[in-house]
Coordinates of C-alpha atoms in Angstrom, one line a residue:
M1 CA 31.2 -14.2 -5.8
R2 CA 32.9 -11.8 -3.4
I3 CA 31.3 -8.6 -2.3
E4 CA 33.6 -6.6 -4.6
A5 CA 32.2 -8.5 -7.6
L6 CA 28.6 -7.8 -6.5
I7 CA 29.3 -4.1 -6.0
T8 CA 30.8 -4.0 -9.5
L9 CA 27.7 -5.7 -10.9
V10 CA 25.4 -3.1 -9.2
A11 CA 27.7 -0.3 -10.5
V12 CA 27.4 -1.6 -14.0
V13 CA 23.6 -1.6 -13.7
W14 CA 23.7 2.0 -12.5
L15 CA 26.1 3.1 -15.3
T16 CA 23.8 1.5 -17.9
A17 CA 20.9 3.5 -16.5
V18 CA 22.9 6.7 -16.8
L19 CA 23.9 6.0 -20.4
C20 CA 20.5 4.7 -21.5
P21 CA 17.7 7.3 -21.0
R22 CA 15.1 4.7 -21.7
L23 CA 16.0 3.0 -18.4
T24 CA 15.4 6.1 -16.3
A25 CA 11.9 5.1 -15.4
A26 CA 13.1 1.8 -14.0
N27 CA 16.2 2.9 -12.2
N28 CA 15.7 6.6 -11.8
L29 CA 19.4 7.3 -12.3
T30 CA 19.6 9.4 -15.5
L31 CA 20.3 13.1 -15.0
S32 CA 18.3 15.6 -16.9
S33 CA 20.4 17.6 -19.3
S34 CA 18.2 20.6 -18.8
R35 CA 19.0 20.7 -15.1
S36 CA 22.2 21.7 -13.3
P37 CA 21.5 21.1 -9.6
K38 CA 24.1 20.5 -7.0
E39 CA 24.4 16.9 -5.6
H40 CA 24.2 16.4 -1.9
F41 CA 24.9 13.4 0.3
F42 CA 23.7 12.5 3.8
H43 CA 23.6 9.3 5.7
G44 CA 20.1 7.9 5.9
E45 CA 18.3 11.2 5.2
H46 CA 17.5 13.7 2.4
I47 CA 19.2 17.1 2.0
S48 CA 17.5 19.4 -0.5
D49 CA 19.4 22.0 -2.5
L50 CA 16.9 24.6 -1.8
V51 CA 16.5 27.5 -4.1
E52 CA 15.2 30.7 -2.6
P53 CA 11.6 31.1 -3.7
L54 CA 11.2 33.8 -6.4
E55 CA 7.5 34.3 -5.5
E56 CA 5.5 34.3 -2.3
P57 CA 3.6 31.1 -1.6
H58 CA -0.1 31.1 -2.6
K59 CA 0.4 34.5 -4.3
Q60 CA -1.5 35.0 -7.5
N61 CA 1.3 36.1 -9.8
T62 CA 0.6 38.6 -12.5
Y63 CA 1.8 38.0 -16.1
R64 CA 4.7 40.4 -15.4
D65 CA 5.7 38.4 -12.3
M66 CA 5.7 35.1 -14.3
Q67 CA 7.9 36.6 -17.0
M68 CA 10.4 37.7 -14.4
I69 CA 10.5 34.2 -12.9
L70 CA 11.0 32.7 -16.4
R71 CA 13.9 35.1 -17.1
K72 CA 15.6 34.3 -13.7
E73 CA 15.2 30.5 -14.0
G74 CA 15.6 30.2 -17.8
G75 CA 19.4 30.2 -17.8
K76 CA 21.8 32.8 -19.1
D77 CA 20.3 33.0 -22.5
G78 CA 16.7 32.5 -21.2
L79 CA 16.2 29.5 -23.4
E80 CA 16.0 26.7 -20.8
P81 CA 12.5 25.4 -19.9
V82 CA 11.2 26.3 -16.5
E83 CA 9.3 23.8 -14.4
C84 CA 5.8 24.5 -13.0
C85 CA 6.8 22.3 -10.0
P86 CA 10.6 22.5 -9.6
S87 CA 12.5 19.5 -8.2
V88 CA 16.0 19.2 -6.7
L89 CA 18.5 16.4 -7.3
E90 CA 19.7 14.5 -4.2
M91 CA 22.2 11.7 -3.6
V92 CA 21.0 9.7 -0.7
Q93 CA 22.3 6.8 1.4
P94 CA 19.3 5.3 3.1
L95 CA 19.5 2.6 5.8
G96 CA 16.3 1.0 4.4
G97 CA 13.5 1.4 2.0
R98 CA 10.0 0.4 0.9
T99 CA 9.5 -2.4 -1.6
R100 CA 6.7 -2.6 -4.2
E101 CA 4.6 -4.4 -1.6
D102 CA 5.1 -1.4 0.7
M103 CA 7.2 -3.6 3.1
Y104 CA 10.2 -1.9 4.9
V105 CA 13.5 -3.7 4.3
S106 CA 17.1 -3.0 5.4
L107 CA 19.7 -2.2 2.7
Y108 CA 23.0 -3.9 2.5
Q109 CA 26.1 -2.1 3.6
D110 CA 29.5 -3.3 4.8
G111 CA 32.1 -0.7 5.7
E112 CA 32.8 1.3 2.6
N113 CA 30.4 -0.8 0.5
I114 CA 27.4 1.4 0.8
Q115 CA 24.4 1.8 -1.6
R116 CA 23.6 5.3 -2.8
F117 CA 20.7 6.5 -4.9
Y118 CA 19.7 9.6 -6.9
E119 CA 16.4 11.1 -6.1
Y120 CA 14.4 14.1 -7.5
S121 CA 12.5 15.7 -4.7
C122 CA 9.9 18.5 -4.8
R123 CA 11.5 21.8 -3.9
A124 CA 10.4 22.7 -0.4
D125 CA 8.8 26.0 -1.4
V126 CA 6.4 24.3 -3.9
L127 CA 5.6 21.0 -2.3
N128 CA 1.8 20.7 -1.8
K129 CA 1.4 24.3 -3.0
P130 CA -0.5 25.5 -6.1
C131 CA 1.4 25.0 -9.3
R132 CA 3.3 27.9 -10.7
F133 CA 2.1 29.5 -14.0
A134 CA -1.3 27.8 -13.6
D135 CA -4.4 29.6 -14.9
R136 CA -5.9 31.8 -12.3
K137 CA -9.2 29.9 -12.4
L138 CA -7.4 26.6 -11.8
S139 CA -4.6 27.7 -9.5
N140 CA -6.4 26.9 -6.2
Q141 CA -7.3 23.4 -7.6
S142 CA -3.7 22.6 -8.5
R143 CA -1.0 21.1 -6.3
C144 CA 2.7 20.2 -6.7
V145 CA 2.9 16.5 -5.7
Q146 CA 5.9 14.3 -5.0
K147 CA 6.2 11.4 -7.4
Y148 CA 7.9 8.0 -6.8
S149 CA 9.4 5.2 -8.8
F150 CA 11.4 2.1 -8.0
S151 CA 15.2 1.5 -8.1
Y152 CA 17.2 -1.8 -8.0
A153 CA 18.9 -2.4 -4.6
I154 CA 20.4 -5.2 -2.4
V155 CA 18.0 -5.7 0.4
Q156 CA 17.8 -8.0 3.4
T157 CA 15.3 -10.9 3.1
P158 CA 12.7 -11.2 5.8
G159 CA 13.7 -13.3 8.8
S160 CA 17.4 -13.3 8.1
E161 CA 18.6 -11.0 10.8
H162 CA 20.2 -13.8 12.8
R163 CA 22.4 -14.6 9.8
R164 CA 23.4 -11.1 9.0
H165 CA 26.4 -10.8 11.4
H166 CA 27.8 -14.2 10.4
H167 CA 28.3 -13.1 6.8
R168 CA 29.7 -9.7 7.9
E169 CA 32.4 -11.5 9.9
H170 CA 33.5 -13.5 6.8
H171 CA 33.1 -10.5 4.4
R172 CA 31.8 -12.8 1.7
F173 CA 28.8 -12.7 -0.6
P174 CA 28.0 -16.1 -2.1
A175 CA 27.1 -16.6 -5.8
F176 CA 23.6 -15.5 -7.0
S177 CA 20.9 -18.1 -7.5
G178 CA 18.2 -16.1 -9.4
N179 CA 17.6 -12.9 -7.5
T180 CA 18.3 -14.3 -4.1
V181 CA 21.7 -15.1 -2.7
S182 CA 21.4 -18.6 -1.3
G183 CA 21.8 -18.7 2.5
S184 CA 23.1 -15.1 2.7
G185 CA 20.0 -13.3 3.9
W186 CA 20.3 -10.8 1.1
T187 CA 18.4 -10.4 -2.2
L188 CA 18.0 -8.1 -5.2
D189 CA 14.8 -6.2 -5.2
Y190 CA 13.3 -2.8 -5.9
I191 CA 12.9 0.0 -3.4
R192 CA 10.8 3.2 -3.7
V193 CA 12.7 6.4 -4.5
R194 CA 11.6 10.0 -5.2
S195 CA 11.4 10.5 -9.0
G196 CA 10.2 14.1 -9.5
C197 CA 7.6 16.7 -8.8
S198 CA 4.4 16.8 -10.7
C199 CA 1.5 19.3 -11.1
E200 CA -1.9 17.8 -10.5
V201 CA -5.2 19.6 -11.0
M202 CA -8.3 18.3 -9.1
P203 CA -11.7 18.8 -10.7
K204 CA -13.9 21.3 -9.0
P205 CA -16.8 19.5 -7.2
R206 CA -20.1 20.2 -8.8
K207 CA -22.7 22.1 -6.8
K208 CA -26.0 20.3 -6.4
K209 CA -28.7 22.1 -8.3
I210 CA -32.3 22.2 -7.2
T211 CA -34.3 20.5 -9.9
A212 CA -37.4 22.0 -11.5
S213 CA -39.6 19.5 -9.7
K214 CA -38.3 20.5 -6.3
A215 CA -38.7 24.1 -7.1
R216 CA -42.4 23.5 -8.1
R217 CA -43.0 21.6 -4.9
A218 CA -41.6 24.5 -2.9
K219 CA -43.9 26.9 -4.6
S220 CA -46.9 24.7 -4.1
K221 CA -46.2 24.5 -0.4
Q222 CA -46.1 28.2 -0.2
R223 CA -49.5 28.5 -2.0
Q224 CA -51.3 25.8 0.2
P225 CA -51.7 28.0 3.3
R226 CA -53.3 30.7 1.1
D227 CA -55.7 28.2 -0.5
Q228 CA -56.8 26.8 2.9
E229 CA -57.8 30.2 4.3
P230 CA -61.6 30.2 5.2
D231 CA -64.0 32.3 3.2
F232 CA -66.1 34.7 5.2
E233 CA -69.5 35.9 4.0
T234 CA -70.2 39.5 4.3

């Protein structure tokens, strides 16, 4: 199978993910209908479509402030849902990625045949900050956290660097045998991609309370010096 056929196969997989929302978790390619972010592309890096913060970081917003944010981010009619931890959509073209085993692998690319992925990244002004609209008592315990999922990709198999240039010279991609291309040094695997921004609330650590027995011991120690005072006869 030539490289054009392989790219077509991968394109079909991506198109299926876009058309079938149930495959979003596996491929992370379905675009949310409630979002309208701009797509950005950059070689090997991430570029965020940053939205200017509507509130100061770590500021305890009043009810009025929250309503103003909801009106500004709720669309023209004010009917669109607003995220507690907003994310931005990015189109990225990484040179490599992390597998499910947390191993770094190089991604296949040959001229114009380059793999691109959609990612949802935490907006820079909310990442690792307290969640918006959180209850005042829980605000300092909350954080906007980057979440990850895995997307299908063509990756380099370990120890195949010496065969990489040979196949580039011939511009060929042999037929698949399972998930691995026999003798090519490339295989189909999953790599980690950013999949959204989530609000997490950490439980407040409990303070250790002095038990009643410890309190009684402390009182008894205070009484002992008084009890040991010598009695003097007059």
